[in-house]
Amino acid sequence: MCRRLNGIDTVVIGTRETFCRVCGYDDHPDERFSDGVPQYLICPCCGSESGIDDVTHDLVRRSRETWVDRGRTWQAPEERPADWDPGVALAALPARWRDL
């Protein structure tokens, strides 16, 4: 049991996620997840909300499909970095969120 809890601790406690699990955007100053707890931030790129649209692989997959089907357009285009590339951003995601 202790080994299992220690494994969970390394995954959840002390972790911070600043990237969007749906589109990979990672230039936002705030954490989308802090110690495994969603901060309910809306991504300016794909419009997904942490803790709502990205808590399971299935939700991430569906949200990503919706974003791709809409042409990978930005919800807040004024926040888009000039050199932002959606392919690079998605490729940079951790495998557990990238390979869905």
PDB file of C-alpha atoms in Angstrom:
ATOM      1  CA  MET A   1       0.000   0.000   0.000  1.00  0.00           C
ATOM      2  CA  CYS A   2       2.795   2.472   0.866  1.00  0.00           C
ATOM      3  CA  ARG A   3       4.540   1.828  -2.427  1.00  0.00           C
ATOM      4  CA  ARG A   4       1.265   2.520  -4.272  1.00  0.00           C
ATOM      5  CA  LEU A   5       0.712   5.767  -2.382  1.00  0.00           C
ATOM      6  CA  ASN A   6       4.284   6.843  -3.027  1.00  0.00           C
ATOM      7  CA  GLY A   7       3.734   6.229  -6.722  1.00  0.00           C
ATOM      8  CA  ILE A   8       0.589   8.328  -6.673  1.00  0.00           C
ATOM      9  CA  ASP A   9       2.372  11.080  -4.749  1.00  0.00           C
ATOM     10  CA  THR A  10       5.062  11.362  -7.390  1.00  0.00           C
ATOM     11  CA  VAL A  11       2.406  11.773 -10.045  1.00  0.00           C
ATOM     12  CA  VAL A  12       0.094  14.188  -8.223  1.00  0.00           C
ATOM     13  CA  ILE A  13       1.745  15.944  -5.302  1.00  0.00           C
ATOM     14  CA  GLY A  14       4.224  18.574  -6.317  1.00  0.00           C
ATOM     15  CA  THR A  15       3.323  18.508  -9.998  1.00  0.00           C
ATOM     16  CA  ARG A  16       2.404  21.573 -11.976  1.00  0.00           C
ATOM     17  CA  GLU A  17       0.981  21.679 -15.459  1.00  0.00           C
ATOM     18  CA  THR A  18       1.107  24.896 -17.404  1.00  0.00           C
ATOM     19  CA  PHE A  19       0.375  23.315 -20.789  1.00  0.00           C
ATOM     20  CA  CYS A  20      -3.063  22.722 -22.266  1.00  0.00           C
ATOM     21  CA  ARG A  21      -3.713  18.986 -22.526  1.00  0.00           C
ATOM     22  CA  VAL A  22      -5.920  19.526 -25.578  1.00  0.00           C
ATOM     23  CA  CYS A  23      -3.820  21.724 -27.888  1.00  0.00           C
ATOM     24  CA  GLY A  24      -0.416  21.851 -26.205  1.00  0.00           C
ATOM     25  CA  TYR A  25      -0.361  25.632 -25.745  1.00  0.00           C
ATOM     26  CA  ASP A  26       2.179  26.305 -23.002  1.00  0.00           C
ATOM     27  CA  ASP A  27       2.855  30.016 -22.978  1.00  0.00           C
ATOM     28  CA  HIS A  28       0.293  30.936 -20.334  1.00  0.00           C
ATOM     29  CA  PRO A  29       1.724  32.307 -17.071  1.00  0.00           C
ATOM     30  CA  ASP A  30      -0.757  30.431 -14.865  1.00  0.00           C
ATOM     31  CA  GLU A  31      -0.871  26.754 -13.955  1.00  0.00           C
ATOM     32  CA  ARG A  32      -3.732  24.781 -15.448  1.00  0.00           C
ATOM     33  CA  PHE A  33      -3.215  22.061 -12.810  1.00  0.00           C
ATOM     34  CA  SER A  34      -1.472  22.559  -9.478  1.00  0.00           C
ATOM     35  CA  ASP A  35      -0.684  19.471  -7.377  1.00  0.00           C
ATOM     36  CA  GLY A  36      -3.182  17.569  -9.516  1.00  0.00           C
ATOM     37  CA  VAL A  37      -5.980  20.068  -8.872  1.00  0.00           C
ATOM     38  CA  PRO A  38      -7.493  21.821 -11.896  1.00  0.00           C
ATOM     39  CA  GLN A  39      -7.462  25.611 -11.806  1.00  0.00           C
ATOM     40  CA  TYR A  40     -10.384  25.928 -14.279  1.00  0.00           C
ATOM     41  CA  LEU A  41      -8.532  28.153 -16.733  1.00  0.00           C
ATOM     42  CA  ILE A  42      -9.775  28.571 -20.274  1.00  0.00           C
ATOM     43  CA  CYS A  43      -7.124  28.058 -22.931  1.00  0.00           C
ATOM     44  CA  PRO A  44      -6.850  31.087 -25.242  1.00  0.00           C
ATOM     45  CA  CYS A  45      -5.956  28.763 -28.109  1.00  0.00           C
ATOM     46  CA  CYS A  46      -8.468  25.906 -28.192  1.00  0.00           C
ATOM     47  CA  GLY A  47     -10.972  27.211 -25.629  1.00  0.00           C
ATOM     48  CA  SER A  48     -10.861  24.114 -23.415  1.00  0.00           C
ATOM     49  CA  GLU A  49     -11.227  24.564 -19.673  1.00  0.00           C
ATOM     50  CA  SER A  50      -8.885  22.738 -17.323  1.00  0.00           C
ATOM     51  CA  GLY A  51     -10.855  20.498 -15.010  1.00  0.00           C
ATOM     52  CA  ILE A  52     -13.789  20.316 -17.434  1.00  0.00           C
ATOM     53  CA  ASP A  53     -12.587  19.407 -20.927  1.00  0.00           C
ATOM     54  CA  ASP A  54      -9.370  17.605 -20.038  1.00  0.00           C
ATOM     55  CA  VAL A  55      -9.726  15.368 -16.989  1.00  0.00           C
ATOM     56  CA  THR A  56      -9.851  12.073 -18.889  1.00  0.00           C
ATOM     57  CA  HIS A  57      -8.194  10.784 -22.040  1.00  0.00           C
ATOM     58  CA  ASP A  58     -11.596  10.497 -23.696  1.00  0.00           C
ATOM     59  CA  LEU A  59     -12.470  14.134 -22.940  1.00  0.00           C
ATOM     60  CA  VAL A  60      -9.090  15.313 -24.220  1.00  0.00           C
ATOM     61  CA  ARG A  61      -9.490  13.245 -27.382  1.00  0.00           C
ATOM     62  CA  ARG A  62     -12.980  14.658 -28.047  1.00  0.00           C
ATOM     63  CA  SER A  63     -11.953  18.231 -27.247  1.00  0.00           C
ATOM     64  CA  ARG A  64      -8.917  17.923 -29.501  1.00  0.00           C
ATOM     65  CA  GLU A  65     -11.023  16.502 -32.346  1.00  0.00           C
ATOM     66  CA  THR A  66     -13.423  19.444 -32.020  1.00  0.00           C
ATOM     67  CA  TRP A  67     -10.537  21.928 -32.081  1.00  0.00           C
ATOM     68  CA  VAL A  68      -8.956  20.232 -35.124  1.00  0.00           C
ATOM     69  CA  ASP A  69     -12.322  20.051 -36.923  1.00  0.00           C
ATOM     70  CA  ARG A  70     -12.689  23.825 -36.370  1.00  0.00           C
ATOM     71  CA  GLY A  71      -9.378  24.341 -38.155  1.00  0.00           C
ATOM     72  CA  ARG A  72      -7.237  24.694 -34.999  1.00  0.00           C
ATOM     73  CA  THR A  73      -8.313  28.325 -34.764  1.00  0.00           C
ATOM     74  CA  TRP A  74      -7.570  30.444 -31.697  1.00  0.00           C
ATOM     75  CA  GLN A  75     -10.346  31.464 -29.347  1.00  0.00           C
ATOM     76  CA  ALA A  76      -8.353  34.595 -28.446  1.00  0.00           C
ATOM     77  CA  PRO A  77      -6.307  35.321 -31.597  1.00  0.00           C
ATOM     78  CA  GLU A  78      -4.756  38.421 -30.034  1.00  0.00           C
ATOM     79  CA  GLU A  79      -2.890  36.114 -27.599  1.00  0.00           C
ATOM     80  CA  ARG A  80      -1.403  33.887 -30.305  1.00  0.00           C
ATOM     81  CA  PRO A  81       2.408  34.007 -30.392  1.00  0.00           C
ATOM     82  CA  ALA A  82       3.690  34.872 -33.871  1.00  0.00           C
ATOM     83  CA  ASP A  83       5.793  31.709 -34.072  1.00  0.00           C
ATOM     84  CA  TRP A  84       3.259  29.303 -32.549  1.00  0.00           C
ATOM     85  CA  ASP A  85       2.972  26.002 -34.418  1.00  0.00           C
ATOM     86  CA  PRO A  86       0.185  23.604 -33.399  1.00  0.00           C
ATOM     87  CA  GLY A  87       2.090  20.562 -34.650  1.00  0.00           C
ATOM     88  CA  VAL A  88       5.115  21.404 -32.539  1.00  0.00           C
ATOM     89  CA  ALA A  89       2.920  22.147 -29.513  1.00  0.00           C
ATOM     90  CA  LEU A  90       1.094  18.812 -29.775  1.00  0.00           C
ATOM     91  CA  ALA A  91       4.357  16.926 -30.278  1.00  0.00           C
ATOM     92  CA  ALA A  92       5.758  18.503 -27.097  1.00  0.00           C
ATOM     93  CA  LEU A  93       2.934  17.177 -24.904  1.00  0.00           C
ATOM     94  CA  PRO A  94       3.755  14.363 -22.470  1.00  0.00           C
ATOM     95  CA  ALA A  95       3.005  11.011 -24.104  1.00  0.00           C
ATOM     96  CA  ARG A  96       0.018  10.309 -21.847  1.00  0.00           C
ATOM     97  CA  TRP A  97      -1.774  13.345 -23.342  1.00  0.00           C
ATOM     98  CA  ARG A  98      -0.184  13.313 -26.803  1.00  0.00           C
ATOM     99  CA  ASP A  99      -0.792   9.759 -27.966  1.00  0.00           C
ATOM    100  CA  LEU A 100      -4.572   9.479 -27.666  1.00  0.00           C
TER     101      LEU A 100
END
